[in-house]
mmCIF file with all atom_site columns, C-alpha atoms and ligand atoms in Angstrom:
data_model
loop_
_atom_site.group_PDB
_atom_site.id
_atom_site.type_symbol
_atom_site.label_atom_id
_atom_site.label_alt_id
_atom_site.label_comp_id
_atom_site.label_asym_id
_atom_site.label_entity_id
_atom_site.label_seq_id
_atom_site.pdbx_PDB_ins_code
_atom_site.Cartn_x
_atom_site.Cartn_y
_atom_site.Cartn_z
_atom_site.occupancy
_atom_site.B_iso_or_equiv
_atom_site.pdbx_formal_charge
_atom_site.auth_seq_id
_atom_site.auth_comp_id
_atom_site.auth_asym_id
_atom_site.auth_atom_id
_atom_site.pdbx_PDB_model_num
ATOM   1   C CA  . MET A 1 1   ? 90.313  -143.964 -30.567 1.00 95.00 ? 1   MET A CA  1
ATOM   2   C CA  . ARG A 1 2   ? 91.556  -147.076 -32.281 1.00 98.00 ? 2   ARG A CA  1
ATOM   3   C CA  . ILE A 1 3   ? 92.778  -149.448 -29.596 1.00 98.00 ? 3   ILE A CA  1
ATOM   4   C CA  . ALA A 1 4   ? 94.545  -152.743 -30.358 1.00 98.00 ? 4   ALA A CA  1
ATOM   5   C CA  . ILE A 1 5   ? 95.634  -155.504 -28.203 1.00 99.00 ? 5   ILE A CA  1
ATOM   6   C CA  . TYR A 1 6   ? 98.787  -157.526 -29.055 1.00 98.00 ? 6   TYR A CA  1
ATOM   7   C CA  . PRO A 1 7   ? 98.435  -160.674 -26.869 1.00 98.00 ? 7   PRO A CA  1
ATOM   8   C CA  . GLY A 1 8   ? 101.133 -163.311 -26.401 1.00 97.00 ? 8   GLY A CA  1
ATOM   9   C CA  . SER A 1 9   ? 103.204 -165.322 -24.106 1.00 96.00 ? 9   SER A CA  1
ATOM   10  C CA  . PHE A 1 10  ? 106.331 -163.134 -24.560 1.00 97.00 ? 10  PHE A CA  1
ATOM   11  C CA  . ASP A 1 11  ? 108.405 -165.712 -22.706 1.00 96.00 ? 11  ASP A CA  1
ATOM   12  C CA  . PRO A 1 12  ? 110.811 -163.940 -23.285 1.00 97.00 ? 12  PRO A CA  1
ATOM   13  C CA  . PRO A 1 13  ? 110.022 -160.833 -25.448 1.00 98.00 ? 13  PRO A CA  1
ATOM   14  C CA  . THR A 1 14  ? 112.261 -160.916 -28.607 1.00 97.00 ? 14  THR A CA  1
ATOM   15  C CA  . TYR A 1 15  ? 113.335 -158.412 -31.327 1.00 97.00 ? 15  TYR A CA  1
ATOM   16  C CA  . GLY A 1 16  ? 110.580 -159.926 -33.385 1.00 96.00 ? 16  GLY A CA  1
ATOM   17  C CA  . HIS A 1 17  ? 107.938 -159.022 -30.848 1.00 97.00 ? 17  HIS A CA  1
ATOM   18  C CA  . LEU A 1 18  ? 109.333 -155.526 -30.479 1.00 98.00 ? 18  LEU A CA  1
ATOM   19  C CA  . ASP A 1 19  ? 109.187 -155.108 -34.281 1.00 97.00 ? 19  ASP A CA  1
ATOM   20  C CA  . VAL A 1 20  ? 105.544 -155.967 -34.310 1.00 97.00 ? 20  VAL A CA  1
ATOM   21  C CA  . VAL A 1 21  ? 104.832 -153.561 -31.447 1.00 98.00 ? 21  VAL A CA  1
ATOM   22  C CA  . GLU A 1 22  ? 106.624 -150.793 -33.231 1.00 98.00 ? 22  GLU A CA  1
ATOM   23  C CA  . ARG A 1 23  ? 104.736 -151.499 -36.495 1.00 97.00 ? 23  ARG A CA  1
ATOM   24  C CA  . ALA A 1 24  ? 101.366 -151.579 -34.545 1.00 98.00 ? 24  ALA A CA  1
ATOM   25  C CA  . THR A 1 25  ? 102.028 -148.168 -33.042 1.00 98.00 ? 25  THR A CA  1
ATOM   26  C CA  . THR A 1 26  ? 101.979 -146.599 -36.500 1.00 98.00 ? 26  THR A CA  1
ATOM   27  C CA  . LEU A 1 27  ? 98.494  -148.089 -37.195 1.00 98.00 ? 27  LEU A CA  1
ATOM   28  C CA  . PHE A 1 28  ? 96.624  -147.583 -33.896 1.00 98.00 ? 28  PHE A CA  1
ATOM   29  C CA  . ASP A 1 29  ? 96.082  -144.831 -31.408 1.00 98.00 ? 29  ASP A CA  1
ATOM   30  C CA  . LYS A 1 30  ? 96.846  -147.123 -28.543 1.00 98.00 ? 30  LYS A CA  1
ATOM   31  C CA  . VAL A 1 31  ? 98.453  -150.582 -28.372 1.00 99.00 ? 31  VAL A CA  1
ATOM   32  C CA  . ILE A 1 32  ? 98.095  -152.802 -25.308 1.00 99.00 ? 32  ILE A CA  1
ATOM   33  C CA  . VAL A 1 33  ? 100.740 -155.541 -25.222 1.00 98.00 ? 33  VAL A CA  1
ATOM   34  C CA  . ALA A 1 34  ? 99.065  -158.107 -23.063 1.00 98.00 ? 34  ALA A CA  1
ATOM   35  C CA  . VAL A 1 35  ? 100.777 -161.189 -21.525 1.00 97.00 ? 35  VAL A CA  1
ATOM   36  C CA  . GLY A 1 36  ? 98.363  -164.061 -21.421 1.00 96.00 ? 36  GLY A CA  1
ATOM   37  C CA  . GLU A 1 37  ? 98.554  -165.496 -17.903 1.00 93.00 ? 37  GLU A CA  1
ATOM   38  C CA  . ASN A 1 38  ? 96.849  -168.745 -18.545 1.00 78.00 ? 38  ASN A CA  1
ATOM   39  C CA  . SER A 1 39  ? 98.823  -169.771 -21.620 1.00 62.00 ? 39  SER A CA  1
ATOM   40  C CA  . SER A 1 40  ? 99.388  -173.595 -21.543 1.00 59.00 ? 40  SER A CA  1
ATOM   41  C CA  . LYS A 1 41  ? 103.135 -172.984 -22.370 1.00 64.00 ? 41  LYS A CA  1
ATOM   42  C CA  . SER A 1 42  ? 105.454 -173.574 -19.382 1.00 66.00 ? 42  SER A CA  1
ATOM   43  C CA  . GLY A 1 43  ? 106.852 -170.479 -17.854 1.00 86.00 ? 43  GLY A CA  1
ATOM   44  C CA  . PHE A 1 44  ? 110.486 -169.572 -18.226 1.00 95.00 ? 44  PHE A CA  1
ATOM   45  C CA  . LEU A 1 45  ? 110.097 -166.070 -17.055 1.00 96.00 ? 45  LEU A CA  1
ATOM   46  C CA  . SER A 1 46  ? 107.352 -165.261 -14.482 1.00 95.00 ? 46  SER A CA  1
ATOM   47  C CA  . VAL A 1 47  ? 104.486 -163.039 -15.691 1.00 95.00 ? 47  VAL A CA  1
ATOM   48  C CA  . GLY A 1 48  ? 105.964 -160.254 -13.612 1.00 95.00 ? 48  GLY A CA  1
ATOM   49  C CA  . GLU A 1 49  ? 109.402 -160.579 -15.224 1.00 96.00 ? 49  GLU A CA  1
ATOM   50  C CA  . ARG A 1 50  ? 107.755 -160.643 -18.726 1.00 97.00 ? 50  ARG A CA  1
ATOM   51  C CA  . LEU A 1 51  ? 105.897 -157.391 -17.811 1.00 97.00 ? 51  LEU A CA  1
ATOM   52  C CA  . LYS A 1 52  ? 109.073 -155.854 -16.601 1.00 98.00 ? 52  LYS A CA  1
ATOM   53  C CA  . ALA A 1 53  ? 111.009 -156.986 -19.767 1.00 98.00 ? 53  ALA A CA  1
ATOM   54  C CA  . LEU A 1 54  ? 108.288 -155.554 -22.088 1.00 98.00 ? 54  LEU A CA  1
ATOM   55  C CA  . SER A 1 55  ? 108.069 -152.241 -20.189 1.00 98.00 ? 55  SER A CA  1
ATOM   56  C CA  . ALA A 1 56  ? 111.849 -151.900 -20.330 1.00 98.00 ? 56  ALA A CA  1
ATOM   57  C CA  . CYS A 1 57  ? 112.098 -152.302 -24.117 1.00 97.00 ? 57  CYS A CA  1
ATOM   58  C CA  . THR A 1 58  ? 109.053 -150.096 -25.022 1.00 98.00 ? 58  THR A CA  1
ATOM   59  C CA  . THR A 1 59  ? 109.885 -146.910 -23.037 1.00 98.00 ? 59  THR A CA  1
ATOM   60  C CA  . HIS A 1 60  ? 110.344 -144.977 -26.347 1.00 97.00 ? 60  HIS A CA  1
ATOM   61  C CA  . LEU A 1 61  ? 106.765 -145.924 -27.438 1.00 98.00 ? 61  LEU A CA  1
ATOM   62  C CA  . THR A 1 62  ? 104.401 -143.465 -25.726 1.00 98.00 ? 62  THR A CA  1
ATOM   63  C CA  . THR A 1 63  ? 101.207 -145.078 -27.023 1.00 98.00 ? 63  THR A CA  1
ATOM   64  C CA  . VAL A 1 64  ? 102.015 -148.534 -25.690 1.00 98.00 ? 64  VAL A CA  1
ATOM   65  C CA  . GLU A 1 65  ? 100.680 -149.992 -22.521 1.00 98.00 ? 65  GLU A CA  1
ATOM   66  C CA  . ILE A 1 66  ? 101.993 -153.157 -20.989 1.00 98.00 ? 66  ILE A CA  1
ATOM   67  C CA  . ALA A 1 67  ? 99.370  -155.473 -19.164 1.00 98.00 ? 67  ALA A CA  1
ATOM   68  C CA  . SER A 1 68  ? 98.399  -158.990 -18.475 1.00 98.00 ? 68  SER A CA  1
ATOM   69  C CA  . PHE A 1 69  ? 95.170  -160.811 -18.789 1.00 97.00 ? 69  PHE A CA  1
ATOM   70  C CA  . ASP A 1 70  ? 93.665  -164.144 -17.998 1.00 96.00 ? 70  ASP A CA  1
ATOM   71  C CA  . GLY A 1 71  ? 90.575  -165.823 -19.393 1.00 96.00 ? 71  GLY A CA  1
ATOM   72  C CA  . LEU A 1 72  ? 89.354  -165.253 -22.916 1.00 97.00 ? 72  LEU A CA  1
ATOM   73  C CA  . LEU A 1 73  ? 91.266  -162.831 -25.073 1.00 98.00 ? 73  LEU A CA  1
ATOM   74  C CA  . VAL A 1 74  ? 88.123  -161.432 -26.581 1.00 98.00 ? 74  VAL A CA  1
ATOM   75  C CA  . GLU A 1 75  ? 86.537  -160.726 -23.210 1.00 98.00 ? 75  GLU A CA  1
ATOM   76  C CA  . TYR A 1 76  ? 89.662  -158.821 -22.262 1.00 98.00 ? 76  TYR A CA  1
ATOM   77  C CA  . CYS A 1 77  ? 89.361  -156.948 -25.619 1.00 98.00 ? 77  CYS A CA  1
ATOM   78  C CA  . ARG A 1 78  ? 85.799  -155.949 -24.672 1.00 98.00 ? 78  ARG A CA  1
ATOM   79  C CA  . ARG A 1 79  ? 86.825  -154.715 -21.245 1.00 98.00 ? 79  ARG A CA  1
ATOM   80  C CA  . ARG A 1 80  ? 89.539  -152.655 -22.671 1.00 98.00 ? 80  ARG A CA  1
ATOM   81  C CA  . GLU A 1 81  ? 87.367  -151.452 -25.557 1.00 98.00 ? 81  GLU A CA  1
ATOM   82  C CA  . ALA A 1 82  ? 89.748  -152.791 -28.180 1.00 98.00 ? 82  ALA A CA  1
ATOM   83  C CA  . LYS A 1 83  ? 88.385  -153.719 -31.588 1.00 98.00 ? 83  LYS A CA  1
ATOM   84  C CA  . PHE A 1 84  ? 91.618  -155.153 -32.988 1.00 98.00 ? 84  PHE A CA  1
ATOM   85  C CA  . ILE A 1 85  ? 93.835  -158.067 -32.097 1.00 98.00 ? 85  ILE A CA  1
ATOM   86  C CA  . ILE A 1 86  ? 97.415  -157.900 -33.428 1.00 98.00 ? 86  ILE A CA  1
ATOM   87  C CA  . ARG A 1 87  ? 99.493  -160.988 -34.067 1.00 98.00 ? 87  ARG A CA  1
ATOM   88  C CA  . GLY A 1 88  ? 102.904 -161.280 -35.752 1.00 96.00 ? 88  GLY A CA  1
ATOM   89  C CA  . LEU A 1 89  ? 103.582 -163.577 -38.717 1.00 95.00 ? 89  LEU A CA  1
ATOM   90  C CA  . ARG A 1 90  ? 107.153 -164.707 -39.182 1.00 90.00 ? 90  ARG A CA  1
ATOM   91  C CA  . ALA A 1 91  ? 106.747 -167.289 -42.004 1.00 84.00 ? 91  ALA A CA  1
ATOM   92  C CA  . VAL A 1 92  ? 104.001 -169.272 -43.747 1.00 83.00 ? 92  VAL A CA  1
ATOM   93  C CA  . THR A 1 93  ? 104.447 -171.975 -40.894 1.00 83.00 ? 93  THR A CA  1
ATOM   94  C CA  . ASP A 1 94  ? 102.820 -169.514 -38.431 1.00 90.00 ? 94  ASP A CA  1
ATOM   95  C CA  . PHE A 1 95  ? 99.808  -168.955 -40.756 1.00 92.00 ? 95  PHE A CA  1
ATOM   96  C CA  . ASP A 1 96  ? 97.780  -172.164 -39.873 1.00 94.00 ? 96  ASP A CA  1
ATOM   97  C CA  . THR A 1 97  ? 97.784  -171.496 -36.092 1.00 95.00 ? 97  THR A CA  1
ATOM   98  C CA  . GLU A 1 98  ? 97.083  -167.730 -36.514 1.00 96.00 ? 98  GLU A CA  1
ATOM   99  C CA  . PHE A 1 99  ? 94.351  -168.447 -39.062 1.00 96.00 ? 99  PHE A CA  1
ATOM   100 C CA  . GLN A 1 100 ? 92.688  -170.791 -36.534 1.00 97.00 ? 100 GLN A CA  1
ATOM   101 C CA  . MET A 1 101 ? 93.037  -168.379 -33.656 1.00 98.00 ? 101 MET A CA  1
ATOM   102 C CA  . SER A 1 102 ? 91.684  -165.478 -35.688 1.00 98.00 ? 102 SER A CA  1
ATOM   103 C CA  . ILE A 1 103 ? 88.587  -167.540 -36.892 1.00 98.00 ? 103 ILE A CA  1
ATOM   104 C CA  . THR A 1 104 ? 87.935  -168.680 -33.363 1.00 98.00 ? 104 THR A CA  1
ATOM   105 C CA  . ASN A 1 105 ? 88.134  -165.218 -31.937 1.00 98.00 ? 105 ASN A CA  1
ATOM   106 C CA  . ARG A 1 106 ? 85.908  -163.939 -34.757 1.00 98.00 ? 106 ARG A CA  1
ATOM   107 C CA  . GLN A 1 107 ? 83.361  -166.607 -33.962 1.00 98.00 ? 107 GLN A CA  1
ATOM   108 C CA  . LEU A 1 108 ? 83.328  -165.544 -30.300 1.00 98.00 ? 108 LEU A CA  1
ATOM   109 C CA  . ALA A 1 109 ? 83.371  -161.797 -31.104 1.00 98.00 ? 109 ALA A CA  1
ATOM   110 C CA  . PRO A 1 110 ? 82.402  -160.935 -34.694 1.00 98.00 ? 110 PRO A CA  1
ATOM   111 C CA  . ASP A 1 111 ? 83.090  -157.211 -33.938 1.00 98.00 ? 111 ASP A CA  1
ATOM   112 C CA  . ILE A 1 112 ? 86.751  -157.750 -33.217 1.00 98.00 ? 112 ILE A CA  1
ATOM   113 C CA  . ASP A 1 113 ? 89.158  -158.142 -36.062 1.00 98.00 ? 113 ASP A CA  1
ATOM   114 C CA  . THR A 1 114 ? 92.580  -159.702 -36.006 1.00 98.00 ? 114 THR A CA  1
ATOM   115 C CA  . VAL A 1 115 ? 95.372  -157.868 -37.897 1.00 98.00 ? 115 VAL A CA  1
ATOM   116 C CA  . LEU A 1 116 ? 98.417  -159.923 -38.926 1.00 97.00 ? 116 LEU A CA  1
ATOM   117 C CA  . LEU A 1 117 ? 101.717 -158.002 -39.198 1.00 97.00 ? 117 LEU A CA  1
ATOM   118 C CA  . MET A 1 118 ? 104.637 -159.547 -40.990 1.00 93.00 ? 118 MET A CA  1
ATOM   119 C CA  . THR A 1 119 ? 107.834 -159.115 -39.036 1.00 92.00 ? 119 THR A CA  1
ATOM   120 C CA  . LYS A 1 120 ? 111.040 -157.806 -40.687 1.00 92.00 ? 120 LYS A CA  1
ATOM   121 C CA  . TRP A 1 121 ? 112.651 -160.690 -42.571 1.00 89.00 ? 121 TRP A CA  1
ATOM   122 C CA  . GLU A 1 122 ? 115.771 -160.579 -40.310 1.00 90.00 ? 122 GLU A CA  1
ATOM   123 C CA  . PHE A 1 123 ? 113.612 -161.381 -37.284 1.00 91.00 ? 123 PHE A CA  1
ATOM   124 C CA  . GLY A 1 124 ? 111.723 -164.124 -39.089 1.00 89.00 ? 124 GLY A CA  1
ATOM   125 C CA  . PHE A 1 125 ? 113.785 -166.905 -37.541 1.00 91.00 ? 125 PHE A CA  1
ATOM   126 C CA  . ILE A 1 126 ? 113.604 -165.703 -33.888 1.00 93.00 ? 126 ILE A CA  1
ATOM   127 C CA  . SER A 1 127 ? 111.312 -167.693 -31.567 1.00 94.00 ? 127 SER A CA  1
ATOM   128 C CA  . SER A 1 128 ? 110.923 -167.561 -27.774 1.00 94.00 ? 128 SER A CA  1
ATOM   129 C CA  . THR A 1 129 ? 111.183 -171.248 -27.712 1.00 93.00 ? 129 THR A CA  1
ATOM   130 C CA  . LEU A 1 130 ? 114.683 -171.257 -29.283 1.00 95.00 ? 130 LEU A CA  1
ATOM   131 C CA  . VAL A 1 131 ? 115.675 -168.190 -27.187 1.00 97.00 ? 131 VAL A CA  1
ATOM   132 C CA  . ARG A 1 132 ? 114.840 -170.144 -24.061 1.00 96.00 ? 132 ARG A CA  1
ATOM   133 C CA  . GLU A 1 133 ? 116.901 -173.058 -25.180 1.00 96.00 ? 133 GLU A CA  1
ATOM   134 C CA  . VAL A 1 134 ? 119.916 -170.879 -26.091 1.00 97.00 ? 134 VAL A CA  1
ATOM   135 C CA  . ALA A 1 135 ? 119.574 -169.099 -22.730 1.00 97.00 ? 135 ALA A CA  1
ATOM   136 C CA  . ARG A 1 136 ? 119.533 -172.314 -20.786 1.00 95.00 ? 136 ARG A CA  1
ATOM   137 C CA  . LEU A 1 137 ? 122.601 -173.620 -22.631 1.00 97.00 ? 137 LEU A CA  1
ATOM   138 C CA  . GLY A 1 138 ? 124.491 -170.366 -21.971 1.00 96.00 ? 138 GLY A CA  1
ATOM   139 C CA  . GLY A 1 139 ? 124.532 -168.924 -25.510 1.00 97.00 ? 139 GLY A CA  1
ATOM   140 C CA  . ASP A 1 140 ? 124.856 -165.335 -26.562 1.00 97.00 ? 140 ASP A CA  1
ATOM   141 C CA  . LEU A 1 141 ? 121.296 -163.800 -26.714 1.00 97.00 ? 141 LEU A CA  1
ATOM   142 C CA  . ARG A 1 142 ? 122.257 -160.257 -27.778 1.00 97.00 ? 142 ARG A CA  1
ATOM   143 C CA  . THR A 1 143 ? 120.975 -160.709 -31.413 1.00 96.00 ? 143 THR A CA  1
ATOM   144 C CA  . PHE A 1 144 ? 117.670 -162.305 -30.319 1.00 97.00 ? 144 PHE A CA  1
ATOM   145 C CA  . VAL A 1 145 ? 116.369 -160.110 -27.402 1.00 98.00 ? 145 VAL A CA  1
ATOM   146 C CA  . PRO A 1 146 ? 116.491 -156.302 -26.878 1.00 98.00 ? 146 PRO A CA  1
ATOM   147 C CA  . ALA A 1 147 ? 119.192 -155.216 -24.395 1.00 97.00 ? 147 ALA A CA  1
ATOM   148 C CA  . PRO A 1 148 ? 117.018 -154.508 -21.413 1.00 97.00 ? 148 PRO A CA  1
ATOM   149 C CA  . VAL A 1 149 ? 115.631 -158.037 -21.518 1.00 98.00 ? 149 VAL A CA  1
ATOM   150 C CA  . LEU A 1 150 ? 119.101 -159.547 -21.090 1.00 98.00 ? 150 LEU A CA  1
ATOM   151 C CA  . PRO A 1 151 ? 119.611 -158.838 -17.321 1.00 97.00 ? 151 PRO A CA  1
ATOM   152 C CA  . ILE A 1 152 ? 116.101 -160.130 -16.527 1.00 97.00 ? 152 ILE A CA  1
ATOM   153 C CA  . ILE A 1 153 ? 116.834 -163.448 -18.391 1.00 97.00 ? 153 ILE A CA  1
ATOM   154 C CA  . GLU A 1 154 ? 120.173 -163.664 -16.513 1.00 96.00 ? 154 GLU A CA  1
ATOM   155 C CA  . ARG A 1 155 ? 118.490 -163.129 -13.159 1.00 96.00 ? 155 ARG A CA  1
ATOM   156 C CA  . ALA A 1 156 ? 115.864 -165.703 -13.944 1.00 94.00 ? 156 ALA A CA  1
ATOM   157 C CA  . LEU A 1 157 ? 118.576 -168.260 -14.822 1.00 94.00 ? 157 LEU A CA  1
ATOM   158 C CA  . GLN A 1 158 ? 120.413 -167.673 -11.644 1.00 91.00 ? 158 GLN A CA  1
ATOM   159 C CA  . GLY A 1 159 ? 117.273 -167.765 -9.408  1.00 80.00 ? 159 GLY A CA  1
HETATM 160 O O1  . PNS B 2 .   ? 102.620 -166.037 -27.833 1.00 96.91 ? 201 PNS B O1  1
HETATM 161 P P1  . PNS B 2 .   ? 101.557 -167.100 -27.924 1.00 96.91 ? 201 PNS B P1  1
HETATM 162 O O2  . PNS B 2 .   ? 101.904 -168.252 -26.912 1.00 96.91 ? 201 PNS B O2  1
HETATM 163 O O3  . PNS B 2 .   ? 101.273 -167.643 -29.219 1.00 96.91 ? 201 PNS B O3  1
HETATM 164 O O4  . PNS B 2 .   ? 100.182 -166.387 -27.291 1.00 96.91 ? 201 PNS B O4  1
HETATM 165 C C1  . PNS B 2 .   ? 99.047  -167.283 -27.218 1.00 96.91 ? 201 PNS B C1  1
HETATM 166 C C2  . PNS B 2 .   ? 97.873  -166.339 -26.532 1.00 96.91 ? 201 PNS B C2  1
HETATM 167 C C3  . PNS B 2 .   ? 98.255  -165.970 -25.155 1.00 96.91 ? 201 PNS B C3  1
HETATM 168 C C4  . PNS B 2 .   ? 97.617  -165.088 -27.495 1.00 96.91 ? 201 PNS B C4  1
HETATM 169 C C5  . PNS B 2 .   ? 96.679  -167.285 -26.616 1.00 96.91 ? 201 PNS B C5  1
HETATM 170 O O5  . PNS B 2 .   ? 96.959  -168.463 -25.906 1.00 96.91 ? 201 PNS B O5  1
HETATM 171 C C6  . PNS B 2 .   ? 95.365  -166.611 -26.037 1.00 96.91 ? 201 PNS B C6  1
HETATM 172 O O6  . PNS B 2 .   ? 94.741  -165.847 -26.681 1.00 96.91 ? 201 PNS B O6  1
HETATM 173 N N1  . PNS B 2 .   ? 94.996  -167.112 -24.880 1.00 96.91 ? 201 PNS B N1  1
HETATM 174 C C7  . PNS B 2 .   ? 93.735  -166.532 -24.212 1.00 96.91 ? 201 PNS B C7  1
HETATM 175 C C8  . PNS B 2 .   ? 92.657  -167.647 -24.129 1.00 96.91 ? 201 PNS B C8  1
HETATM 176 C C9  . PNS B 2 .   ? 91.811  -167.565 -25.269 1.00 96.91 ? 201 PNS B C9  1
HETATM 177 O O7  . PNS B 2 .   ? 91.121  -166.503 -25.542 1.00 96.91 ? 201 PNS B O7  1
HETATM 178 N N2  . PNS B 2 .   ? 91.741  -168.609 -26.128 1.00 96.91 ? 201 PNS B N2  1
HETATM 179 C C10 . PNS B 2 .   ? 90.912  -168.676 -27.338 1.00 96.91 ? 201 PNS B C10 1
HETATM 180 C C11 . PNS B 2 .   ? 91.545  -167.809 -28.446 1.00 96.91 ? 201 PNS B C11 1
HETATM 181 S S1  . PNS B 2 .   ? 92.174  -168.747 -29.783 1.00 96.91 ? 201 PNS B S1  1
#
């Protein structure tokens, strides 16, 4: 069984993330989308809201599990018996960070490989950072995040 973990902040999940998850399901038997709880980035959605949002937009993908983790990613991979880490690449600007992360993870766990998947070009410009800014300023998010994520963002903005 080829198990892959797609880790991230997913704050909030975007169409770009969903595209990567969908692509990954064609390559692996099981894909665990894992929200990093100790990400240094400040939370817009709570981890619980992110899990709910990810679950709501992946109901059509039967081989996907939504989970969260804290601590080292490679330790979580070992616990889940995953030999692959998936990350999405939007543009060449992502490459440097992803390269550093994958080399660091390989150093920590030589038996776990990182697989970089290119997003569809039309999602190449979407970032959670910009989505958060548009959300806070009351902009229309419908072209950035899957429909089930919208009410979760709206509730978070009100609360
Ligand atoms: O969506 P993001 O913010 O780029 O995701 C970053 C994440 C959560 C994948 C990264 O911060 C992570 O792997 N955190 C776990 C801690 C860890 O293992 N750090 C060393 C790996 S480079």
